[in-house]
mmCIF file with all atom_site columns, C-alpha atoms and ligand atoms in Angstrom:
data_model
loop_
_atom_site.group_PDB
_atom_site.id
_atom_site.type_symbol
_atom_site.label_atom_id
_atom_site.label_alt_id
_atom_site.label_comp_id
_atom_site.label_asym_id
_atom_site.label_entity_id
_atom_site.label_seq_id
_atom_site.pdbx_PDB_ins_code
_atom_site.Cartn_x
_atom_site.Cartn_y
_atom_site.Cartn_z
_atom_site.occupancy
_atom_site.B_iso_or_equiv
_atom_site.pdbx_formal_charge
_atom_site.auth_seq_id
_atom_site.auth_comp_id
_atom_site.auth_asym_id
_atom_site.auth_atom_id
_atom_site.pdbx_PDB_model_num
ATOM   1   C  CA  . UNK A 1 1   ? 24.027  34.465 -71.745 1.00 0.00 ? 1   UNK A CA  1
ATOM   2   C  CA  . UNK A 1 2   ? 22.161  35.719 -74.714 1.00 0.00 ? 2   UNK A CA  1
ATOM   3   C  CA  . UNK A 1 3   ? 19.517  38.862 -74.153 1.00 0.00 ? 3   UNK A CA  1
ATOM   4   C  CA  . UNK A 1 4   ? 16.456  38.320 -75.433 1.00 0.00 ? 4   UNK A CA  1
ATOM   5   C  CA  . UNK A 1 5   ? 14.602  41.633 -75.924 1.00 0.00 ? 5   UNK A CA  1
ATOM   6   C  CA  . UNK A 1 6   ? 11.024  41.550 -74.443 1.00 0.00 ? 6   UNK A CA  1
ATOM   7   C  CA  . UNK A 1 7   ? 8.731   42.599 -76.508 1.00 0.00 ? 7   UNK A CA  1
ATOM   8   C  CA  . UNK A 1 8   ? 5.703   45.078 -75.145 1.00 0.00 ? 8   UNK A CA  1
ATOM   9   C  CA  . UNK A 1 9   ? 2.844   43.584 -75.325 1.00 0.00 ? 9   UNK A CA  1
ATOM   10  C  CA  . UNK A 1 10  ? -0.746  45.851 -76.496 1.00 0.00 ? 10  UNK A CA  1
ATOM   11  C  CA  . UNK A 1 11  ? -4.164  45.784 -75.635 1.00 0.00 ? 11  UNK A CA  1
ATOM   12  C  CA  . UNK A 1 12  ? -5.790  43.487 -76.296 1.00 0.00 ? 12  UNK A CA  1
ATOM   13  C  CA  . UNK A 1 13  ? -3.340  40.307 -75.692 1.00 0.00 ? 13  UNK A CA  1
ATOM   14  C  CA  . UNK A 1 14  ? -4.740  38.080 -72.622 1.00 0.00 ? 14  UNK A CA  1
ATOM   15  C  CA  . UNK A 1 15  ? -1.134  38.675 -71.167 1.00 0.00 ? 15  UNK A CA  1
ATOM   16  C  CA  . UNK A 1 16  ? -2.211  42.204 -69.779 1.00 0.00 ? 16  UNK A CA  1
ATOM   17  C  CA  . UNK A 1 17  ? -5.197  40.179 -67.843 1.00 0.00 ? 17  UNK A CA  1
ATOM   18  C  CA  . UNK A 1 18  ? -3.494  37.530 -66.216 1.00 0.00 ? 18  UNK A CA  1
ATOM   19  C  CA  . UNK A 1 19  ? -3.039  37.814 -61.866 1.00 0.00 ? 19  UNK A CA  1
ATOM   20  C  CA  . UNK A 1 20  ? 0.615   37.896 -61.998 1.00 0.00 ? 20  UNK A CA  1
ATOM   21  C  CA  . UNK A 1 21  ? 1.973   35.195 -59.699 1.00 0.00 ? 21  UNK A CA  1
ATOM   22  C  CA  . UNK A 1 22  ? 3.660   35.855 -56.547 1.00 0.00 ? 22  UNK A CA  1
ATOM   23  C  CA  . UNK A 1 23  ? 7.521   35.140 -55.894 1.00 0.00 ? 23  UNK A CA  1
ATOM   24  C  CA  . UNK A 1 24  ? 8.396   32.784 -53.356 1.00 0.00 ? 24  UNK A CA  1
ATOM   25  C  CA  . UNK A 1 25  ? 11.788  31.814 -54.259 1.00 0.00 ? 25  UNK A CA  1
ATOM   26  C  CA  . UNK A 1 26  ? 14.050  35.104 -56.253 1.00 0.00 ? 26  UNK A CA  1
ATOM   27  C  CA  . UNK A 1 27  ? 16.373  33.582 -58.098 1.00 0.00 ? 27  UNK A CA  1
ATOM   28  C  CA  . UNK A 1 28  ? 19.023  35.491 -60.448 1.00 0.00 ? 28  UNK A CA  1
ATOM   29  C  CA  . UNK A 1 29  ? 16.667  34.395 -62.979 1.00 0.00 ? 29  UNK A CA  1
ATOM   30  C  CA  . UNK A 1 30  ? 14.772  37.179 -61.785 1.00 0.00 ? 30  UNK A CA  1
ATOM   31  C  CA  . UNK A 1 31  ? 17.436  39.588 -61.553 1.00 0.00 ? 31  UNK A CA  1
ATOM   32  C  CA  . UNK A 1 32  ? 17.788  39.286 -65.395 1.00 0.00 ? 32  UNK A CA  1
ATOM   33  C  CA  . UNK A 1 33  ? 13.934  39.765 -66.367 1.00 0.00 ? 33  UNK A CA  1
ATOM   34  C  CA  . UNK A 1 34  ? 14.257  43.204 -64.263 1.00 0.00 ? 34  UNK A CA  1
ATOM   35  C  CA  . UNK A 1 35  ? 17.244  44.011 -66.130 1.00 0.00 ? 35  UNK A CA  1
ATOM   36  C  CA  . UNK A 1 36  ? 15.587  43.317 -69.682 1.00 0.00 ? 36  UNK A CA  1
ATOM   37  C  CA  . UNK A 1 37  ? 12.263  44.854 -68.567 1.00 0.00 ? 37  UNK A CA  1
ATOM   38  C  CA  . UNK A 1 38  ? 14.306  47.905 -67.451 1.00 0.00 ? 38  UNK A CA  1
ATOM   39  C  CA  . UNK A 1 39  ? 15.609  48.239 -70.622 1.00 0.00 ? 39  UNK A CA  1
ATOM   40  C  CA  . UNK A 1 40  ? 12.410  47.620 -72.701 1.00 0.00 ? 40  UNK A CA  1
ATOM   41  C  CA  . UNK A 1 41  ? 10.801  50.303 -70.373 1.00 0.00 ? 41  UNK A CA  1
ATOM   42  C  CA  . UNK A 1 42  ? 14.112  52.956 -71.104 1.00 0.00 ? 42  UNK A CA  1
ATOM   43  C  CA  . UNK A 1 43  ? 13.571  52.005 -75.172 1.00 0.00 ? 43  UNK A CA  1
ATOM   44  C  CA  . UNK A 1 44  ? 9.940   52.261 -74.928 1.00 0.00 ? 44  UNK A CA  1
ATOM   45  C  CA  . UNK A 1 45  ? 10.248  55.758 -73.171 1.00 0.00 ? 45  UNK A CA  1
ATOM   46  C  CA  . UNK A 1 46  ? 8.307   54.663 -70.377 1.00 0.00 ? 46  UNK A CA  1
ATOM   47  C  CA  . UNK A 1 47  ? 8.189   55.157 -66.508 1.00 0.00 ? 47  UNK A CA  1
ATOM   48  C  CA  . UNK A 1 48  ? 7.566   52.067 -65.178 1.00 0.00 ? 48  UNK A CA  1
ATOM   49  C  CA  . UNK A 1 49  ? 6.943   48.409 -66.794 1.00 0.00 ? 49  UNK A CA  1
ATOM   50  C  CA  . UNK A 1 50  ? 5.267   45.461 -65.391 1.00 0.00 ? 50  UNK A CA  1
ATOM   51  C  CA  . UNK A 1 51  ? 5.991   41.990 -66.267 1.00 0.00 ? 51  UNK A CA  1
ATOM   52  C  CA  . UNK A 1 52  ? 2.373   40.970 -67.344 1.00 0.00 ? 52  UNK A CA  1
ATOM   53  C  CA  . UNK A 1 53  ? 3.567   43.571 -69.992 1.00 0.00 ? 53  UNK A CA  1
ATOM   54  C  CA  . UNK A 1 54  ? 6.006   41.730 -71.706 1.00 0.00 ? 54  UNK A CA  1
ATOM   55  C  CA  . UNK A 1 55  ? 3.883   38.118 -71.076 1.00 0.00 ? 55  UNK A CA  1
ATOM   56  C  CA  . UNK A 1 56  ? 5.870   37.468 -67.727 1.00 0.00 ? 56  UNK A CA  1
ATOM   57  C  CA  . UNK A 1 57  ? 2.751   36.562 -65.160 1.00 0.00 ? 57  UNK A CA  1
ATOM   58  C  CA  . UNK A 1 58  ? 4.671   36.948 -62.105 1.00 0.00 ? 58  UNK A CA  1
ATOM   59  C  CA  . UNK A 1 59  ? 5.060   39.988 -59.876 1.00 0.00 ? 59  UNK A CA  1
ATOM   60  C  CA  . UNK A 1 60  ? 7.948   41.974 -61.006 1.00 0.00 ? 60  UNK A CA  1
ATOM   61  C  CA  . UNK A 1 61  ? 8.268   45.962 -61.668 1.00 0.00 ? 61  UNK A CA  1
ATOM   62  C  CA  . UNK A 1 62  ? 10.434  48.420 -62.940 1.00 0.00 ? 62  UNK A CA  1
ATOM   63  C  CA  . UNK A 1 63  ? 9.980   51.957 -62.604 1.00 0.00 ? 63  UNK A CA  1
ATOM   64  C  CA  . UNK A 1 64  ? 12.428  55.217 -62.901 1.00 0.00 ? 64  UNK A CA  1
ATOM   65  C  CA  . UNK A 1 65  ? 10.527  58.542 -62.700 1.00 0.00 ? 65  UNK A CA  1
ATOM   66  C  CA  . UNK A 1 66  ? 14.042  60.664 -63.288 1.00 0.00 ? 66  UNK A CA  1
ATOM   67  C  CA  . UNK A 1 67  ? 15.429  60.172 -60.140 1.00 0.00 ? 67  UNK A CA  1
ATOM   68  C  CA  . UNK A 1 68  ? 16.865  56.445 -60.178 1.00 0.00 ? 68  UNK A CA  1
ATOM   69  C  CA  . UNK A 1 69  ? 15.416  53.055 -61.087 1.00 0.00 ? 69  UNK A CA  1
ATOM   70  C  CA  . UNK A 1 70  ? 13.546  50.657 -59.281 1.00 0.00 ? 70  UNK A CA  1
ATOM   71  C  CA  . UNK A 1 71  ? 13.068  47.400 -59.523 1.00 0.00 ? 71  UNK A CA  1
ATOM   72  C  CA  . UNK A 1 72  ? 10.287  45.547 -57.229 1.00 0.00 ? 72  UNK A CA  1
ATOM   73  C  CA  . UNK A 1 73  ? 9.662   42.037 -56.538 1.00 0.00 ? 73  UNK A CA  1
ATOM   74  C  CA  . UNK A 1 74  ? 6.183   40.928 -55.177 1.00 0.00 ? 74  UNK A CA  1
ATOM   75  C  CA  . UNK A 1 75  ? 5.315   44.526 -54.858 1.00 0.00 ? 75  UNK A CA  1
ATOM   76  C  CA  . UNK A 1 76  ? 2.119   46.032 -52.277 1.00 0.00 ? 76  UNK A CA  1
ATOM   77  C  CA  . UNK A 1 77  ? 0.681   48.947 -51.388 1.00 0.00 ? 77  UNK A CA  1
ATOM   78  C  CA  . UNK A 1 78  ? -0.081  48.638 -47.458 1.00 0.00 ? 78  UNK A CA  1
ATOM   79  C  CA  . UNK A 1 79  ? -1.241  52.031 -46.780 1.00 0.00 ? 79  UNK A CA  1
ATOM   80  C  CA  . UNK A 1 80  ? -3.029  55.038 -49.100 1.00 0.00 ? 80  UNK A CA  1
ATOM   81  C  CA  . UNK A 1 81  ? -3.429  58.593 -48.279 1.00 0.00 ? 81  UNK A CA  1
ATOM   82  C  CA  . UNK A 1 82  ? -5.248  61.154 -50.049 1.00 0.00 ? 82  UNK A CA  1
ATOM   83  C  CA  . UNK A 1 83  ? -6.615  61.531 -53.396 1.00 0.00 ? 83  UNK A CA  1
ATOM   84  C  CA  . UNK A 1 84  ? -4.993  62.943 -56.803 1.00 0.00 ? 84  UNK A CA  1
ATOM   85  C  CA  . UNK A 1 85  ? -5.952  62.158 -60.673 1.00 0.00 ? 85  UNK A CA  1
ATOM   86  C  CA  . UNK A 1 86  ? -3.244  62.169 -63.198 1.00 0.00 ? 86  UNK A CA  1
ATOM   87  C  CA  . UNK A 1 87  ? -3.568  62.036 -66.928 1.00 0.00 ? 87  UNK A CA  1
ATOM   88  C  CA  . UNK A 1 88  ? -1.834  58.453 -67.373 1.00 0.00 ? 88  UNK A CA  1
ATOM   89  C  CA  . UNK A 1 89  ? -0.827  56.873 -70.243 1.00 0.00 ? 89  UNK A CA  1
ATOM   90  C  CA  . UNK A 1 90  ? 0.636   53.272 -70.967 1.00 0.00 ? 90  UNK A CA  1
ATOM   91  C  CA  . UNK A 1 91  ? 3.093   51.487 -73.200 1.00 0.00 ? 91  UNK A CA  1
ATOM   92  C  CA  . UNK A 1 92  ? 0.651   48.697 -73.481 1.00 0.00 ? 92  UNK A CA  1
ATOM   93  C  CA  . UNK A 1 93  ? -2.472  50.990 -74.542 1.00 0.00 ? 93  UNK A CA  1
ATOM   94  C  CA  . UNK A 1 94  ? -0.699  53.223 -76.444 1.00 0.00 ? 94  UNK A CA  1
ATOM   95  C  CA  . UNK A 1 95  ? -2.040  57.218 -77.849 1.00 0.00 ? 95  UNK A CA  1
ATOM   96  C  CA  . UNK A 1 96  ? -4.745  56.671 -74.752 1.00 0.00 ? 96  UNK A CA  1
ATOM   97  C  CA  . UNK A 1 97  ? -4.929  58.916 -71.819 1.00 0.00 ? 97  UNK A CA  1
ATOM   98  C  CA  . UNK A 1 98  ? -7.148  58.929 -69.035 1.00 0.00 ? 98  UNK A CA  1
ATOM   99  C  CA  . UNK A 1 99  ? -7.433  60.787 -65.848 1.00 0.00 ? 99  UNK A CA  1
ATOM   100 C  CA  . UNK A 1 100 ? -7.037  57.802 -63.083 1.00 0.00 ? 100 UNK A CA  1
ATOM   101 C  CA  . UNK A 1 101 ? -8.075  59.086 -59.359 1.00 0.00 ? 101 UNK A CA  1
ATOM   102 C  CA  . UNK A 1 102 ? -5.791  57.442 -57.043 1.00 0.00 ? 102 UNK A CA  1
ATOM   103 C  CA  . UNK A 1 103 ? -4.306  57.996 -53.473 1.00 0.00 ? 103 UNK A CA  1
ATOM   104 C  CA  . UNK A 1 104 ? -1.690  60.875 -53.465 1.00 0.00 ? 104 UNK A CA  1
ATOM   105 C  CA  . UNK A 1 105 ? 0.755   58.836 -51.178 1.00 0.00 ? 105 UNK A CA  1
ATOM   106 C  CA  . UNK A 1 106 ? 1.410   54.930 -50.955 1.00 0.00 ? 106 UNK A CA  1
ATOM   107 C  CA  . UNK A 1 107 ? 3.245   53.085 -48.490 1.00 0.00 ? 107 UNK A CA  1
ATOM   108 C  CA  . UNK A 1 108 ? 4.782   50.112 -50.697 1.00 0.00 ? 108 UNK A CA  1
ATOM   109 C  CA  . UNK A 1 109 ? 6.493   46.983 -49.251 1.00 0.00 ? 109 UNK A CA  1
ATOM   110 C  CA  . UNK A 1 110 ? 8.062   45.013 -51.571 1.00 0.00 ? 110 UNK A CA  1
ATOM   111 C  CA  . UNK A 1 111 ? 11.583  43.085 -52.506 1.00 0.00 ? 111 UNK A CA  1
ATOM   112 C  CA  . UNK A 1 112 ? 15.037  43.766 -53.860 1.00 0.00 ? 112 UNK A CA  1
ATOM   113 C  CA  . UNK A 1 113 ? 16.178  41.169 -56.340 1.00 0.00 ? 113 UNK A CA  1
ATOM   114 C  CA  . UNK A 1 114 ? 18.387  40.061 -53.620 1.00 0.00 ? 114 UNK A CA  1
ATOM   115 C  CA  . UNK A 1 115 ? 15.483  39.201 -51.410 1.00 0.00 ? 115 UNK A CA  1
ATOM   116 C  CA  . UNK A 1 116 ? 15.595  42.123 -49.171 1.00 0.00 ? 116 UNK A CA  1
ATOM   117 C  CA  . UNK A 1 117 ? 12.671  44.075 -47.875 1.00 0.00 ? 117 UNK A CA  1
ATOM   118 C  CA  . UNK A 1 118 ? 12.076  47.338 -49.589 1.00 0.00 ? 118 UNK A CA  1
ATOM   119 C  CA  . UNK A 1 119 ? 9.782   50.151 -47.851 1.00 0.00 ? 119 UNK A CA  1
ATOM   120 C  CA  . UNK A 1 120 ? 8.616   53.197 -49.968 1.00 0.00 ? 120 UNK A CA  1
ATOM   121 C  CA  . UNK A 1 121 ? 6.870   55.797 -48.879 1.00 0.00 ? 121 UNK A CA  1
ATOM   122 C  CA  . UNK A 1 122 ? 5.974   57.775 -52.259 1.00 0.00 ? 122 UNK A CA  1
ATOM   123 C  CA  . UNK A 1 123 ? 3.635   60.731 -52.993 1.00 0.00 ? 123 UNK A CA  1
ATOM   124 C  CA  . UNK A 1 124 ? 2.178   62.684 -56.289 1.00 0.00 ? 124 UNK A CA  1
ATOM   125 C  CA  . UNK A 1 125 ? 3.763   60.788 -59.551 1.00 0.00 ? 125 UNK A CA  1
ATOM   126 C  CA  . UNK A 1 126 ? 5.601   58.289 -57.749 1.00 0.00 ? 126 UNK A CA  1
ATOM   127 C  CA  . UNK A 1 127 ? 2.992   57.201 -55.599 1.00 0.00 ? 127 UNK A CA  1
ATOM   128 C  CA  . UNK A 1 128 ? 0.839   56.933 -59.462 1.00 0.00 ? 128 UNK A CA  1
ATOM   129 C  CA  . UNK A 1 129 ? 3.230   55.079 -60.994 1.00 0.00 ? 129 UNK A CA  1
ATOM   130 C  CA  . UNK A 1 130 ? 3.923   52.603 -58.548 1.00 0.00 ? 130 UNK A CA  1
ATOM   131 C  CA  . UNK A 1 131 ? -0.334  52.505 -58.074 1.00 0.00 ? 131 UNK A CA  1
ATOM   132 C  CA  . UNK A 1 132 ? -0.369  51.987 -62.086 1.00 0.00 ? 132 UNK A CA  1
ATOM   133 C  CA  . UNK A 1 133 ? 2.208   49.154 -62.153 1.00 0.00 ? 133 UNK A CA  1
ATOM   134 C  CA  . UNK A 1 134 ? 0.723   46.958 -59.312 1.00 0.00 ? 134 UNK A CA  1
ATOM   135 C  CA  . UNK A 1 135 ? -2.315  47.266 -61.306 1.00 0.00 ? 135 UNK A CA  1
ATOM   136 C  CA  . UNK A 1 136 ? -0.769  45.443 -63.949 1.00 0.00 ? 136 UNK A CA  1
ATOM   137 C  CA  . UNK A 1 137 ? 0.291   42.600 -61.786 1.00 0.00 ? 137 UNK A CA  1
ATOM   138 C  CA  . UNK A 1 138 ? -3.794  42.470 -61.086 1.00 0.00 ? 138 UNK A CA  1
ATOM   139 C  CA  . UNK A 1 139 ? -4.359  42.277 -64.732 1.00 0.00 ? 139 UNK A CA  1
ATOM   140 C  CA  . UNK A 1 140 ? -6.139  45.952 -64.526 1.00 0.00 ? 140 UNK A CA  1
ATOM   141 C  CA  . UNK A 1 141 ? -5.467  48.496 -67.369 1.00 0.00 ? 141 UNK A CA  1
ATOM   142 C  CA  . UNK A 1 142 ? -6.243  52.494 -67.233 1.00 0.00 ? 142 UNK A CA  1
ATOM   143 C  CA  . UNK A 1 143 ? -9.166  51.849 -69.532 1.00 0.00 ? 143 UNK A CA  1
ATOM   144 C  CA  . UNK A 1 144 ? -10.969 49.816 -66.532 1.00 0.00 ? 144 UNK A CA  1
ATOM   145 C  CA  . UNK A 1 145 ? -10.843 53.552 -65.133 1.00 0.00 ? 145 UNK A CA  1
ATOM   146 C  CA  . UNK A 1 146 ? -12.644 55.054 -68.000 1.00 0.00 ? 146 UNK A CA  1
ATOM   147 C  CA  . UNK A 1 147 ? -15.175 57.385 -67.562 1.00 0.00 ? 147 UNK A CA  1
ATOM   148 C  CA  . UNK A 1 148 ? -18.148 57.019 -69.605 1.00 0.00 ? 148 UNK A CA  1
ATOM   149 C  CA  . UNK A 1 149 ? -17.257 60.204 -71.575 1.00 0.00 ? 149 UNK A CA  1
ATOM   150 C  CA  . UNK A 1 150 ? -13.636 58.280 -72.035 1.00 0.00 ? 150 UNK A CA  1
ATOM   151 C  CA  . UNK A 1 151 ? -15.011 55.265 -73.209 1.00 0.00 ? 151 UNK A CA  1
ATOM   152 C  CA  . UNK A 1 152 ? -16.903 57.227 -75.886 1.00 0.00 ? 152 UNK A CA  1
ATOM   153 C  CA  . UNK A 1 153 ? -13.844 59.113 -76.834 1.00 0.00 ? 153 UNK A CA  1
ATOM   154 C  CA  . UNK A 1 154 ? -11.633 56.256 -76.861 1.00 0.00 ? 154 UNK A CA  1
ATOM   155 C  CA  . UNK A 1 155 ? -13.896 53.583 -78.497 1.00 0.00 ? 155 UNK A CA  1
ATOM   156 C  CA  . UNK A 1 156 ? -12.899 54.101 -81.791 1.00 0.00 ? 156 UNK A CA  1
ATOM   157 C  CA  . UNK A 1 157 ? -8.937  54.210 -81.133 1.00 0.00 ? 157 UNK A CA  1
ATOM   158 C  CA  . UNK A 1 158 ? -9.061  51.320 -78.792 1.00 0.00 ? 158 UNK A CA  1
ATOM   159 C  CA  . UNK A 1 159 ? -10.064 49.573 -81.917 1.00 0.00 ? 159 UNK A CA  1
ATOM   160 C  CA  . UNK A 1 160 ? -7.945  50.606 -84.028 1.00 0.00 ? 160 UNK A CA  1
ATOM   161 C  CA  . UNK A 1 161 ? -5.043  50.301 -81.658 1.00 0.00 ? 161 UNK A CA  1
ATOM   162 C  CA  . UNK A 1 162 ? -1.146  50.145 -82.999 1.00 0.00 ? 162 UNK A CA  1
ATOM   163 C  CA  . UNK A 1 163 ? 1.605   49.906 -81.644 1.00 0.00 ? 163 UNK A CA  1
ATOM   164 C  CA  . UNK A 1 164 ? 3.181   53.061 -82.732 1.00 0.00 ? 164 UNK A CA  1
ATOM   165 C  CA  . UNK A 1 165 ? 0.461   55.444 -81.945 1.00 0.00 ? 165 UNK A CA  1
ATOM   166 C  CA  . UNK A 1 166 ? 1.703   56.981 -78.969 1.00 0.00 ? 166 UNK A CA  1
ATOM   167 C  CA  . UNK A 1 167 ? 0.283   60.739 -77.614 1.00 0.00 ? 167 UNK A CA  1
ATOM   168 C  CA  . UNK A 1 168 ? 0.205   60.882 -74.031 1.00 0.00 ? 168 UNK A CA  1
ATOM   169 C  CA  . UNK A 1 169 ? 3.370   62.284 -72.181 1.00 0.00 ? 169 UNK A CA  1
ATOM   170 C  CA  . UNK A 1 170 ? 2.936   59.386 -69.103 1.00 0.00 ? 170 UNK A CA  1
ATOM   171 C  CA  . UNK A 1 171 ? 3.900   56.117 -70.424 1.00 0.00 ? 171 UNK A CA  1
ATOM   172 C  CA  . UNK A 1 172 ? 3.694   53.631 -67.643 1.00 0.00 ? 172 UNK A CA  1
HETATM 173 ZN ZN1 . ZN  B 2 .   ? 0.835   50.588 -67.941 1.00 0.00 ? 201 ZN  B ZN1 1
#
């Protein structure tokens, strides 16, 4: 089978605002996006990838914050606790950080690419992360959680946005 490399796609491409579709049927199809999304996000030195952000509009993740990887199918958050803001960055609006206010822990239900349930229970960056990447699948981007002081700072680089620009330590 020949890998094709997925490429990362940047603000602004329509890809990154598409409702990723849900999964009804997982097929090893699916299996092998994960796989090439995982590595994209390893190459891209990122912590978690969603398919809207290599043009896929269906509801797949990949995330590995140092302590294994994950890969999600049809991914949701069915419970929130708490509050924390982290400084997040992301491989799709790269050398842009912003301070997104989220609940400290999730409860996530989601499934395995062999179509078993998955529960996680994650707090602090984990619980971010995962927040971050089902955000994705919604089509919303860390800039929708700009303050107005942020847009102002970030105006001009949003503009100006390439692909190699890349300053924030959280790429998601
Ligand atoms: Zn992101």
């Amino acid at each position: 089978m020949k890998e094709t490399k997925l490429k990362i796609r940047v603000f602004d491409d329509p890809a990154l605002r598409k409702k990723a579709k849900l999964i009804n049927r997982i097929t090893s199809e699916h299996g092998r996006i994960l796989s090439q999304m995982a590595a994209s996000m390893y190459e891209g030195g990122g912590i978690g990838l969603a398919a809207p952000q290599v043009g896929i509009s269906e509801q797949l993740v990949v995330m590995d914050i140092g302590e294994g990887l994950y890969k999600l199918i049809n991914p949701r958050v069915v419970k929130r606790q708490g509050t924390q803001a982290i400084s997040e960055g992301c491989l799709s609006v790269p050398g842009i950080c912003i301070k997104v206010k989220r609940a400290k822990r999730v409860w996530v239900e989601a499934k395995d690419e062999d179509n078993q349930p998955l529960k996680i229970e994650a707090d602090d960056l984990f619980a971010c992360v995962l927040q971050h990447e089902i955000d994705h699948l919604k089509g919303k981007l860390i800039i929708d959680y700009a303050s107005l002081l942020d847009k102002l700072r970030i105006k001009r680089k949003l503009k100006a946005l390439k692909t190699d620009a890349k300053t924030c330590k959280l790429q998601l």
